[in-house]
Amino acid sequence: MKPTNVLPAGAELELEVVDRRALTADVLGLRLQRADGGPLPAATPGAHLKIEVLVDGRVSQRCYSIVNAGDSAQAYELGVKLEAGGKGGSRFMHGLAVGARVAASAPRDEFGLVGATHEAVLIAGGIGITPILSMARALQARGASYGLHYGPRSAEAMAYRPEIETLCASSARLYFDGGVPERGMQLRQVLAEPSPSRHAYICGPKPLVDA
């Protein structure tokens, strides 16, 4: 998308790509700053941006979670998976070079952490790790009790693996099912023993959320 001096209707920020790196074979990490160099609106763990993408010559919007929410004053970090069967939004994002500019909303938080002290059960599948990791970072910083359950298909397909293994350490459990659900995360065990002080946060593909 070419730089513009006038933001489209409904957009609140003009962001510029300042870094891009491959996290896995099909997940791209993007770092975005304000095009005018100013500070960014604060983002809480679980928040996302609505970014304007160009698909088949038409402008549309796609939501992307902010991985570094809570530490985002200077830049937003996104993780975008290239969806082979998608409608083209992820292809647009993967095509952004350093210096490219996009129009976006301010951060929206429709998936935030509960404010009261509680035990958090964080469950992620695939690229659903992006908002879940931002929550894990915040909980770790608070010294709060949590468990992270992450189900990528394989070690090679796992985005943010070094950070998860270092930051979350014994609080993280990884499930490599190779595409066979029976070998993966057993939700009956993960979600056993519910209590008023225990909250589950779930993000991932529809089969995981439905299960």
PDB file of N, CA and C in Angstrom, residues 3-73:
ATOM      1  N   PRO A   3       2.242   5.067   0.630  1.00  0.00           N
ATOM      2  CA  PRO A   3       2.047   6.075   1.673  1.00  0.00           C
ATOM      3  C   PRO A   3       1.017   7.101   1.245  1.00  0.00           C
ATOM      4  N   THR A   4       0.252   7.577   2.200  1.00  0.00           N
ATOM      5  CA  THR A   4      -0.778   8.564   1.913  1.00  0.00           C
ATOM      6  C   THR A   4      -0.806   9.589   3.020  1.00  0.00           C
ATOM      7  N   ASN A   5      -1.182  10.796   2.708  1.00  0.00           N
ATOM      8  CA  ASN A   5      -1.264  11.851   3.715  1.00  0.00           C
ATOM      9  C   ASN A   5      -2.626  11.900   4.386  1.00  0.00           C
ATOM     10  N   VAL A   6      -3.604  11.204   3.804  1.00  0.00           N
ATOM     11  CA  VAL A   6      -4.960  11.213   4.347  1.00  0.00           C
ATOM     12  C   VAL A   6      -5.361   9.783   4.668  1.00  0.00           C
ATOM     13  N   LEU A   7      -5.709   9.533   5.920  1.00  0.00           N
ATOM     14  CA  LEU A   7      -6.120   8.186   6.302  1.00  0.00           C
ATOM     15  C   LEU A   7      -7.520   7.895   5.794  1.00  0.00           C
ATOM     16  N   PRO A   8      -7.791   6.640   5.393  1.00  0.00           N
ATOM     17  CA  PRO A   8      -9.144   6.269   4.974  1.00  0.00           C
ATOM     18  C   PRO A   8     -10.132   6.430   6.120  1.00  0.00           C
ATOM     19  N   ALA A   9     -11.400   6.573   5.779  1.00  0.00           N
ATOM     20  CA  ALA A   9     -12.446   6.709   6.796  1.00  0.00           C
ATOM     21  C   ALA A   9     -12.412   5.511   7.738  1.00  0.00           C
ATOM     22  N   GLY A  10     -12.448   5.774   9.032  1.00  0.00           N
ATOM     23  CA  GLY A  10     -12.452   4.706  10.026  1.00  0.00           C
ATOM     24  C   GLY A  10     -11.070   4.320  10.517  1.00  0.00           C
ATOM     25  N   ALA A  11     -10.023   4.697   9.779  1.00  0.00           N
ATOM     26  CA  ALA A  11      -8.657   4.392  10.221  1.00  0.00           C
ATOM     27  C   ALA A  11      -8.180   5.475  11.184  1.00  0.00           C
ATOM     28  N   GLU A  12      -7.355   5.078  12.138  1.00  0.00           N
ATOM     29  CA  GLU A  12      -6.875   6.005  13.164  1.00  0.00           C
ATOM     30  C   GLU A  12      -5.364   6.162  13.178  1.00  0.00           C
ATOM     31  N   LEU A  13      -4.663   5.208  12.570  1.00  0.00           N
ATOM     32  CA  LEU A  13      -3.205   5.222  12.594  1.00  0.00           C
ATOM     33  C   LEU A  13      -2.657   4.910  11.212  1.00  0.00           C
ATOM     34  N   GLU A  14      -1.541   5.547  10.873  1.00  0.00           N
ATOM     35  CA  GLU A  14      -0.768   5.144   9.708  1.00  0.00           C
ATOM     36  C   GLU A  14       0.514   4.526  10.239  1.00  0.00           C
ATOM     37  N   LEU A  15       0.706   3.251   9.947  1.00  0.00           N
ATOM     38  CA  LEU A  15       1.828   2.494  10.484  1.00  0.00           C
ATOM     39  C   LEU A  15       2.812   2.136   9.380  1.00  0.00           C
ATOM     40  N   GLU A  16       4.074   2.078   9.750  1.00  0.00           N
ATOM     41  CA  GLU A  16       5.125   1.735   8.796  1.00  0.00           C
ATOM     42  C   GLU A  16       5.850   0.485   9.262  1.00  0.00           C
ATOM     43  N   VAL A  17       6.101  -0.420   8.332  1.00  0.00           N
ATOM     44  CA  VAL A  17       6.852  -1.636   8.641  1.00  0.00           C
ATOM     45  C   VAL A  17       8.327  -1.269   8.817  1.00  0.00           C
ATOM     46  N   VAL A  18       8.868  -1.531  10.005  1.00  0.00           N
ATOM     47  CA  VAL A  18      10.276  -1.214  10.264  1.00  0.00           C
ATOM     48  C   VAL A  18      11.134  -2.477  10.384  1.00  0.00           C
ATOM     49  N   ASP A  19      10.494  -3.632  10.467  1.00  0.00           N
ATOM     50  CA  ASP A  19      11.252  -4.884  10.502  1.00  0.00           C
ATOM     51  C   ASP A  19      10.323  -6.024  10.138  1.00  0.00           C
ATOM     52  N   ARG A  20      10.862  -7.032   9.482  1.00  0.00           N
ATOM     53  CA  ARG A  20      10.127  -8.257   9.171  1.00  0.00           C
ATOM     54  C   ARG A  20      11.101  -9.420   9.244  1.00  0.00           C
ATOM     55  N   ARG A  21      10.610 -10.546   9.787  1.00  0.00           N
ATOM     56  CA  ARG A  21      11.463 -11.717   9.894  1.00  0.00           C
ATOM     57  C   ARG A  21      10.606 -12.970   9.889  1.00  0.00           C
ATOM     58  N   ALA A  22      11.140 -14.030   9.334  1.00  0.00           N
ATOM     59  CA  ALA A  22      10.440 -15.301   9.296  1.00  0.00           C
ATOM     60  C   ALA A  22      10.521 -15.962  10.666  1.00  0.00           C
ATOM     61  N   LEU A  23       9.357 -16.290  11.234  1.00  0.00           N
ATOM     62  CA  LEU A  23       9.300 -16.999  12.516  1.00  0.00           C
ATOM     63  C   LEU A  23       9.238 -18.506  12.292  1.00  0.00           C
ATOM     64  N   THR A  24       8.537 -18.910  11.224  1.00  0.00           N
ATOM     65  CA  THR A  24       8.517 -20.297  10.752  1.00  0.00           C
ATOM     66  C   THR A  24       8.412 -20.219   9.230  1.00  0.00           C
ATOM     67  N   ALA A  25       8.241 -21.357   8.593  1.00  0.00           N
ATOM     68  CA  ALA A  25       8.135 -21.362   7.134  1.00  0.00           C
ATOM     69  C   ALA A  25       6.933 -20.564   6.640  1.00  0.00           C
ATOM     70  N   ASP A  26       5.877 -20.462   7.450  1.00  0.00           N
ATOM     71  CA  ASP A  26       4.688 -19.748   6.984  1.00  0.00           C
ATOM     72  C   ASP A  26       4.185 -18.680   7.959  1.00  0.00           C
ATOM     73  N   VAL A  27       4.965 -18.352   8.989  1.00  0.00           N
ATOM     74  CA  VAL A  27       4.576 -17.290   9.924  1.00  0.00           C
ATOM     75  C   VAL A  27       5.611 -16.170   9.839  1.00  0.00           C
ATOM     76  N   LEU A  28       5.114 -14.960   9.570  1.00  0.00           N
ATOM     77  CA  LEU A  28       5.957 -13.788   9.431  1.00  0.00           C
ATOM     78  C   LEU A  28       5.799 -12.878  10.635  1.00  0.00           C
ATOM     79  N   GLY A  29       6.902 -12.448  11.208  1.00  0.00           N
ATOM     80  CA  GLY A  29       6.876 -11.467  12.278  1.00  0.00           C
ATOM     81  C   GLY A  29       7.060 -10.076  11.706  1.00  0.00           C
ATOM     82  N   LEU A  30       6.163  -9.148  12.036  1.00  0.00           N
ATOM     83  CA  LEU A  30       6.227  -7.768  11.564  1.00  0.00           C
ATOM     84  C   LEU A  30       6.331  -6.822  12.751  1.00  0.00           C
ATOM     85  N   ARG A  31       7.135  -5.790  12.600  1.00  0.00           N
ATOM     86  CA  ARG A  31       7.259  -4.743  13.609  1.00  0.00           C
ATOM     87  C   ARG A  31       6.828  -3.432  12.958  1.00  0.00           C
ATOM     88  N   LEU A  32       5.824  -2.780  13.558  1.00  0.00           N
ATOM     89  CA  LEU A  32       5.213  -1.585  12.979  1.00  0.00           C
ATOM     90  C   LEU A  32       5.347  -0.399  13.920  1.00  0.00           C
ATOM     91  N   GLN A  33       5.732   0.744  13.364  1.00  0.00           N
ATOM     92  CA  GLN A  33       5.782   1.988  14.116  1.00  0.00           C
ATOM     93  C   GLN A  33       4.902   3.026  13.432  1.00  0.00           C
ATOM     94  N   ARG A  34       4.584   4.104  14.157  1.00  0.00           N
ATOM     95  CA  ARG A  34       3.835   5.182  13.540  1.00  0.00           C
ATOM     96  C   ARG A  34       4.668   5.808  12.434  1.00  0.00           C
ATOM     97  N   ALA A  35       4.021   6.085  11.319  1.00  0.00           N
ATOM     98  CA  ALA A  35       4.739   6.658  10.185  1.00  0.00           C
ATOM     99  C   ALA A  35       5.298   8.038  10.505  1.00  0.00           C
ATOM    100  N   ASP A  36       4.634   8.764  11.429  1.00  0.00           N
ATOM    101  CA  ASP A  36       5.117  10.105  11.788  1.00  0.00           C
ATOM    102  C   ASP A  36       6.115  10.071  12.942  1.00  0.00           C
ATOM    103  N   GLY A  37       6.463   8.870  13.417  1.00  0.00           N
ATOM    104  CA  GLY A  37       7.449   8.739  14.477  1.00  0.00           C
ATOM    105  C   GLY A  37       6.928   8.962  15.872  1.00  0.00           C
ATOM    106  N   GLY A  38       5.640   9.228  16.031  1.00  0.00           N
ATOM    107  CA  GLY A  38       5.071   9.509  17.339  1.00  0.00           C
ATOM    108  C   GLY A  38       4.817   8.261  18.156  1.00  0.00           C
ATOM    109  N   PRO A  39       4.450   8.450  19.445  1.00  0.00           N
ATOM    110  CA  PRO A  39       4.145   7.299  20.298  1.00  0.00           C
ATOM    111  C   PRO A  39       2.847   6.632  19.875  1.00  0.00           C
ATOM    112  N   LEU A  40       2.739   5.357  20.160  1.00  0.00           N
ATOM    113  CA  LEU A  40       1.558   4.583  19.793  1.00  0.00           C
ATOM    114  C   LEU A  40       0.575   4.506  20.955  1.00  0.00           C
ATOM    115  N   PRO A  41      -0.719   4.371  20.665  1.00  0.00           N
ATOM    116  CA  PRO A  41      -1.684   4.125  21.735  1.00  0.00           C
ATOM    117  C   PRO A  41      -1.336   2.837  22.476  1.00  0.00           C
ATOM    118  N   ALA A  42      -1.527   2.837  23.775  1.00  0.00           N
ATOM    119  CA  ALA A  42      -1.216   1.654  24.582  1.00  0.00           C
ATOM    120  C   ALA A  42      -2.098   0.480  24.173  1.00  0.00           C
ATOM    121  N   ALA A  43      -1.546  -0.705  24.291  1.00  0.00           N
ATOM    122  CA  ALA A  43      -2.286  -1.927  23.975  1.00  0.00           C
ATOM    123  C   ALA A  43      -2.228  -2.863  25.173  1.00  0.00           C
ATOM    124  N   THR A  44      -3.368  -3.387  25.571  1.00  0.00           N
ATOM    125  CA  THR A  44      -3.420  -4.319  26.690  1.00  0.00           C
ATOM    126  C   THR A  44      -3.304  -5.756  26.179  1.00  0.00           C
ATOM    127  N   PRO A  45      -2.855  -6.704  27.019  1.00  0.00           N
ATOM    128  CA  PRO A  45      -2.709  -8.091  26.577  1.00  0.00           C
ATOM    129  C   PRO A  45      -4.017  -8.646  26.005  1.00  0.00           C
ATOM    130  N   GLY A  46      -3.929  -9.208  24.799  1.00  0.00           N
ATOM    131  CA  GLY A  46      -5.099  -9.723  24.107  1.00  0.00           C
ATOM    132  C   GLY A  46      -5.648  -8.773  23.065  1.00  0.00           C
ATOM    133  N   ALA A  47      -5.147  -7.538  23.014  1.00  0.00           N
ATOM    134  CA  ALA A  47      -5.662  -6.538  22.071  1.00  0.00           C
ATOM    135  C   ALA A  47      -5.225  -6.846  20.643  1.00  0.00           C
ATOM    136  N   HIS A  48      -5.963  -6.271  19.679  1.00  0.00           N
ATOM    137  CA  HIS A  48      -5.647  -6.480  18.271  1.00  0.00           C
ATOM    138  C   HIS A  48      -5.766  -5.167  17.503  1.00  0.00           C
ATOM    139  N   LEU A  49      -5.220  -5.173  16.308  1.00  0.00           N
ATOM    140  CA  LEU A  49      -5.372  -4.071  15.365  1.00  0.00           C
ATOM    141  C   LEU A  49      -6.253  -4.529  14.217  1.00  0.00           C
ATOM    142  N   LYS A  50      -7.057  -3.618  13.679  1.00  0.00           N
ATOM    143  CA  LYS A  50      -7.723  -3.840  12.406  1.00  0.00           C
ATOM    144  C   LYS A  50      -6.900  -3.123  11.348  1.00  0.00           C
ATOM    145  N   ILE A  51      -6.363  -3.880  10.411  1.00  0.00           N
ATOM    146  CA  ILE A  51      -5.491  -3.323   9.389  1.00  0.00           C
ATOM    147  C   ILE A  51      -6.170  -3.411   8.030  1.00  0.00           C
ATOM    148  N   GLU A  52      -6.052  -2.342   7.259  1.00  0.00           N
ATOM    149  CA  GLU A  52      -6.625  -2.330   5.917  1.00  0.00           C
ATOM    150  C   GLU A  52      -5.692  -3.081   4.967  1.00  0.00           C
ATOM    151  N   VAL A  53      -6.242  -4.079   4.286  1.00  0.00           N
ATOM    152  CA  VAL A  53      -5.488  -4.899   3.346  1.00  0.00           C
ATOM    153  C   VAL A  53      -6.123  -4.781   1.968  1.00  0.00           C
ATOM    154  N   LEU A  54      -5.346  -5.081   0.955  1.00  0.00           N
ATOM    155  CA  LEU A  54      -5.843  -5.040  -0.418  1.00  0.00           C
ATOM    156  C   LEU A  54      -5.977  -6.465  -0.912  1.00  0.00           C
ATOM    157  N   VAL A  55      -7.210  -6.870  -1.223  1.00  0.00           N
ATOM    158  CA  VAL A  55      -7.488  -8.228  -1.679  1.00  0.00           C
ATOM    159  C   VAL A  55      -8.247  -8.150  -2.992  1.00  0.00           C
ATOM    160  N   ASP A  56      -7.660  -8.684  -4.035  1.00  0.00           N
ATOM    161  CA  ASP A  56      -8.278  -8.660  -5.368  1.00  0.00           C
ATOM    162  C   ASP A  56      -8.678  -7.247  -5.776  1.00  0.00           C
ATOM    163  N   GLY A  57      -7.823  -6.305  -5.459  1.00  0.00           N
ATOM    164  CA  GLY A  57      -8.067  -4.925  -5.848  1.00  0.00           C
ATOM    165  C   GLY A  57      -9.049  -4.176  -4.976  1.00  0.00           C
ATOM    166  N   ARG A  58      -9.529  -4.810  -3.927  1.00  0.00           N
ATOM    167  CA  ARG A  58     -10.501  -4.178  -3.033  1.00  0.00           C
ATOM    168  C   ARG A  58      -9.931  -4.041  -1.629  1.00  0.00           C
ATOM    169  N   VAL A  59     -10.251  -2.932  -0.977  1.00  0.00           N
ATOM    170  CA  VAL A  59      -9.797  -2.705   0.388  1.00  0.00           C
ATOM    171  C   VAL A  59     -10.717  -3.432   1.358  1.00  0.00           C
ATOM    172  N   SER A  60     -10.103  -4.168   2.274  1.00  0.00           N
ATOM    173  CA  SER A  60     -10.844  -4.883   3.310  1.00  0.00           C
ATOM    174  C   SER A  60     -10.095  -4.705   4.616  1.00  0.00           C
ATOM    175  N   GLN A  61     -10.626  -5.264   5.690  1.00  0.00           N
ATOM    176  CA  GLN A  61      -9.981  -5.176   6.992  1.00  0.00           C
ATOM    177  C   GLN A  61      -9.753  -6.562   7.563  1.00  0.00           C
ATOM    178  N   ARG A  62      -8.617  -6.732   8.216  1.00  0.00           N
ATOM    179  CA  ARG A  62      -8.294  -7.979   8.906  1.00  0.00           C
ATOM    180  C   ARG A  62      -7.770  -7.643  10.300  1.00  0.00           C
ATOM    181  N   CYS A  63      -8.059  -8.510  11.257  1.00  0.00           N
ATOM    182  CA  CYS A  63      -7.631  -8.301  12.641  1.00  0.00           C
ATOM    183  C   CYS A  63      -6.370  -9.119  12.930  1.00  0.00           C
ATOM    184  N   TYR A  64      -5.401  -8.476  13.580  1.00  0.00           N
ATOM    185  CA  TYR A  64      -4.157  -9.139  13.958  1.00  0.00           C
ATOM    186  C   TYR A  64      -3.825  -8.791  15.400  1.00  0.00           C
ATOM    187  N   SER A  65      -3.575  -9.806  16.203  1.00  0.00           N
ATOM    188  CA  SER A  65      -3.267  -9.601  17.618  1.00  0.00           C
ATOM    189  C   SER A  65      -1.883  -8.997  17.786  1.00  0.00           C
ATOM    190  N   ILE A  66      -1.747  -8.182  18.815  1.00  0.00           N
ATOM    191  CA  ILE A  66      -0.478  -7.530  19.131  1.00  0.00           C
ATOM    192  C   ILE A  66       0.284  -8.422  20.116  1.00  0.00           C
ATOM    193  N   VAL A  67       1.413  -8.943  19.671  1.00  0.00           N
ATOM    194  CA  VAL A  67       2.145  -9.904  20.489  1.00  0.00           C
ATOM    195  C   VAL A  67       2.799  -9.233  21.690  1.00  0.00           C
ATOM    196  N   ASN A  68       3.235  -7.994  21.519  1.00  0.00           N
ATOM    197  CA  ASN A  68       3.948  -7.297  22.604  1.00  0.00           C
ATOM    198  C   ASN A  68       3.058  -6.298  23.328  1.00  0.00           C
ATOM    199  N   ALA A  69       1.761  -6.569  23.405  1.00  0.00           N
ATOM    200  CA  ALA A  69       0.850  -5.690  24.140  1.00  0.00           C
ATOM    201  C   ALA A  69       1.351  -5.536  25.572  1.00  0.00           C
ATOM    202  N   GLY A  70       1.278  -4.314  26.082  1.00  0.00           N
ATOM    203  CA  GLY A  70       1.807  -4.026  27.405  1.00  0.00           C
ATOM    204  C   GLY A  70       3.199  -3.433  27.338  1.00  0.00           C
ATOM    205  N   ASP A  71       3.848  -3.592  26.186  1.00  0.00           N
ATOM    206  CA  ASP A  71       5.184  -3.011  25.981  1.00  0.00           C
ATOM    207  C   ASP A  71       5.248  -2.508  24.541  1.00  0.00           C
ATOM    208  N   SER A  72       4.268  -1.688  24.180  1.00  0.00           N
ATOM    209  CA  SER A  72       4.057  -1.360  22.773  1.00  0.00           C
ATOM    210  C   SER A  72       4.077   0.134  22.479  1.00  0.00           C
ATOM    211  N   ALA A  73       4.682   0.937  23.327  1.00  0.00           N
ATOM    212  CA  ALA A  73       4.642   2.385  23.133  1.00  0.00           C
ATOM    213  C   ALA A  73       5.359   2.812  21.859  1.00  0.00           C
TER     214      ALA A  73
END
